[in-house]
Amino acid sequence: MATRPLAASTLLPPLRFRSPLKTPPPSPPHLRRLQTLTRALASSSSSSASAMASPPAKKASVLVPIASGTEPMEAVITVDVLRRAGADVAVASVDPGSAQVGGAWGVKLAADALLADLADAEFDLISLPGGMPGSSNLRDCKLLENMVKRHAGKGKLYAAICAAPAVALGSWGLLNGLKATCYPSFMDKLPSEVNAVESRVQIDGNCVTSRGPGTAMEYSVVLVEQLYGKEKADEVAGPMVMRPHHGVEFSMKELNSTSWNVGETPQILVPIANGTEEMEATMIIDILRRAKANVVVASLEETLEIVASRKVKMVADVLLDDALKQQYDLILLPGGLGGAQAYAKSDKLIGLIKKQAEANKLYGAICASPAIALEPHGLLKGKKATSFPGMWNKLSDQSECKNRVVVDGNLITSQGPGTSMEFSLAIVEKLFGRDRAVELAKTMVVM
């Protein structure tokens, strides 16, 4: 495996955890006696490992506001990870009268509600994504400022990432006296009353801050831990195939190396459908557009708006039929079980990918899609590939499946949400060279 060291990791500080959310009120006396008896029987059983678990924590209520220019990776990753933990997450647009928001890099999202409709709602956590001018637009929303100040004044958890700690929380005076971090080029914009630190994720009291897209998954898992405790955070992190050492290195396994040089503006198709994994789709689109590729996002549904696997509403550029009028240098399938199944059932899309493969042009897939969409249609025949670990048994050739990213000639595959950034950076490296991939990794605070 070509493992490439990138940089020494900035380790997370020792975490100062809040107590998980309180459990529901005690049961009536007769139910408490029954519960006590049940626990006693369980503890006396020879199968002590199967004793009853403690009651589940209260479902957390979370607000994630978005605005024009919001960094989509930071918003979507936060929403997706918290919903995986069972939190009730409201994505609210601060743009007056518009639920659809144009995020950075042309990624379009549709909010669940307008912020004005949630003005009197109570939340357990408010988390601000970054991006510019998204962070400035959040800062300038007086309603949001008042909501966050009221929320913080009650001792509740609040958080921000990338530019938002300095631009929004700092300007509102909500970081004064606290240790905080933010996007590297905004560190000097933190108020003098803030103890600025360069941690990838920083916790101080009820406030959590972080640095950028490359730290967004770590940040989100920390938020889960603050709300629900370490056991839940570990439960959520495991299936995402997160990087074992953040900020240290990424790797890919390459076989049958061939040139991917298709010019300075590669034409790339990213199909999305109901059930597509939103983190994977967003990272692929965002990162490749940062690299100056022309990325076309095509909906397989009857409308441009799709509802992704964790109910994030994404808005495509075109419908698939319109996308088929063009030719592409590279076709990439995000994962998500529902999305992968939709790709597999689309004769038009599979036909396009088959023509791509027959012409020895570039194609790839991540998570469930290699196993569900490519393998059954013969698109992995004679190729080494990987997929979501729970689907390795569906691959006819599993010899390289343990690698996080596998490149075999004109095909690239990867494992899941936690490998999406490595997957996208490997594509950038193959299309544009190592220097541009490293530059992007630094810009996103991957390293």
Short mmCIF file of N, CA, C and O in Angstrom, two decimals, residues 4 6 200 214 217-218 240-251 404 418-422 425 445-447:
data_model
loop_
_atom_site.label_atom_id
_atom_site.label_comp_id
_atom_site.label_asym_id
_atom_site.label_seq_id
_atom_site.Cartn_x
_atom_site.Cartn_y
_atom_site.Cartn_z
N ARG A 4 1.15 7.49 2.55
CA ARG A 4 1.89 8.74 2.42
C ARG A 4 1.73 9.57 3.68
O ARG A 4 0.66 10.08 3.95
N LEU A 6 1.51 12.74 5.87
CA LEU A 6 1.20 14.12 5.49
C LEU A 6 1.71 15.13 6.52
O LEU A 6 2.32 16.11 6.18
N ARG A 200 -7.60 20.40 17.13
CA ARG A 200 -8.54 20.06 16.06
C ARG A 200 -9.98 20.20 16.54
O ARG A 200 -10.86 20.63 15.80
N GLY A 214 -11.95 19.21 7.35
CA GLY A 214 -11.20 18.02 7.69
C GLY A 214 -11.31 17.59 9.13
O GLY A 214 -10.89 16.48 9.49
N MET A 217 -15.89 15.64 11.05
CA MET A 217 -16.38 14.37 11.55
C MET A 217 -15.97 14.15 13.01
O MET A 217 -16.77 13.70 13.84
N GLU A 218 -14.72 14.51 13.33
CA GLU A 218 -14.27 14.44 14.73
C GLU A 218 -15.13 15.33 15.61
O GLU A 218 -15.56 14.93 16.70
N MET A 240 -18.93 4.32 10.55
CA MET A 240 -18.55 5.36 9.59
C MET A 240 -17.15 5.14 9.02
O MET A 240 -16.73 5.86 8.12
N VAL A 241 -16.41 4.17 9.54
CA VAL A 241 -15.06 3.85 9.05
C VAL A 241 -14.16 5.08 9.14
O VAL A 241 -13.46 5.44 8.18
N MET A 242 -14.17 5.73 10.30
CA MET A 242 -13.37 6.94 10.49
C MET A 242 -11.89 6.63 10.45
O MET A 242 -11.46 5.51 10.72
N ARG A 243 -11.11 7.65 10.14
CA ARG A 243 -9.66 7.49 10.09
C ARG A 243 -9.13 7.19 11.49
O ARG A 243 -9.51 7.84 12.46
N PRO A 244 -8.23 6.20 11.62
CA PRO A 244 -7.72 5.85 12.95
C PRO A 244 -6.82 6.93 13.54
O PRO A 244 -6.73 7.07 14.76
N HIS A 245 -6.15 7.70 12.68
CA HIS A 245 -5.25 8.75 13.16
C HIS A 245 -5.51 10.02 12.35
O HIS A 245 -4.94 10.21 11.29
N HIS A 246 -6.35 10.87 12.87
CA HIS A 246 -6.71 12.10 12.17
C HIS A 246 -5.49 13.00 12.03
O HIS A 246 -4.72 13.17 12.96
N GLY A 247 -5.34 13.59 10.86
CA GLY A 247 -4.30 14.58 10.66
C GLY A 247 -2.92 14.00 10.39
O GLY A 247 -1.96 14.75 10.24
N VAL A 248 -2.79 12.69 10.32
CA VAL A 248 -1.46 12.10 10.19
C VAL A 248 -1.15 11.70 8.75
O VAL A 248 -0.16 12.09 8.18
N GLU A 249 -1.99 10.92 8.12
CA GLU A 249 -1.69 10.41 6.80
C GLU A 249 -2.97 9.92 6.13
O GLU A 249 -3.98 9.70 6.79
N PHE A 250 -2.94 9.80 4.82
CA PHE A 250 -3.98 9.05 4.13
C PHE A 250 -3.28 8.09 3.18
O PHE A 250 -2.09 8.22 2.91
N SER A 251 -3.99 7.11 2.72
CA SER A 251 -3.35 6.11 1.87
C SER A 251 -4.32 5.60 0.83
O SER A 251 -5.53 5.71 0.97
N ARG A 404 -8.56 1.14 2.45
CA ARG A 404 -9.56 2.20 2.56
C ARG A 404 -9.90 2.81 1.19
O ARG A 404 -11.05 3.21 0.95
N GLY A 418 -16.31 7.79 6.43
CA GLY A 418 -15.03 8.16 7.02
C GLY A 418 -13.85 8.06 6.07
O GLY A 418 -12.76 8.53 6.38
N THR A 419 -14.05 7.45 4.89
CA THR A 419 -12.99 7.38 3.88
C THR A 419 -13.26 8.32 2.70
O THR A 419 -12.49 8.38 1.76
N SER A 420 -14.37 9.07 2.77
CA SER A 420 -14.78 9.90 1.63
C SER A 420 -13.77 10.99 1.30
O SER A 420 -13.56 11.32 0.13
N MET A 421 -13.15 11.56 2.33
CA MET A 421 -12.18 12.61 2.07
C MET A 421 -10.93 12.02 1.42
O MET A 421 -10.38 12.60 0.47
N GLU A 422 -10.49 10.86 1.90
CA GLU A 422 -9.34 10.19 1.29
C GLU A 422 -9.65 9.79 -0.15
O GLU A 422 -8.81 9.92 -1.05
N LEU A 425 -9.59 12.96 -2.27
CA LEU A 425 -8.23 13.45 -2.44
C LEU A 425 -7.41 12.52 -3.36
O LEU A 425 -6.56 12.99 -4.12
N VAL A 445 -7.82 21.37 6.34
CA VAL A 445 -7.36 20.94 7.67
C VAL A 445 -7.53 19.42 7.84
O VAL A 445 -7.86 18.93 8.90
N VAL A 446 -7.33 18.71 6.74
CA VAL A 446 -7.24 17.25 6.83
C VAL A 446 -5.91 16.91 7.50
O VAL A 446 -5.80 15.96 8.26
N MET A 447 -4.88 17.72 7.23
CA MET A 447 -3.54 17.53 7.76
C MET A 447 -3.01 18.84 8.32
O MET A 447 -3.60 19.89 8.11
#
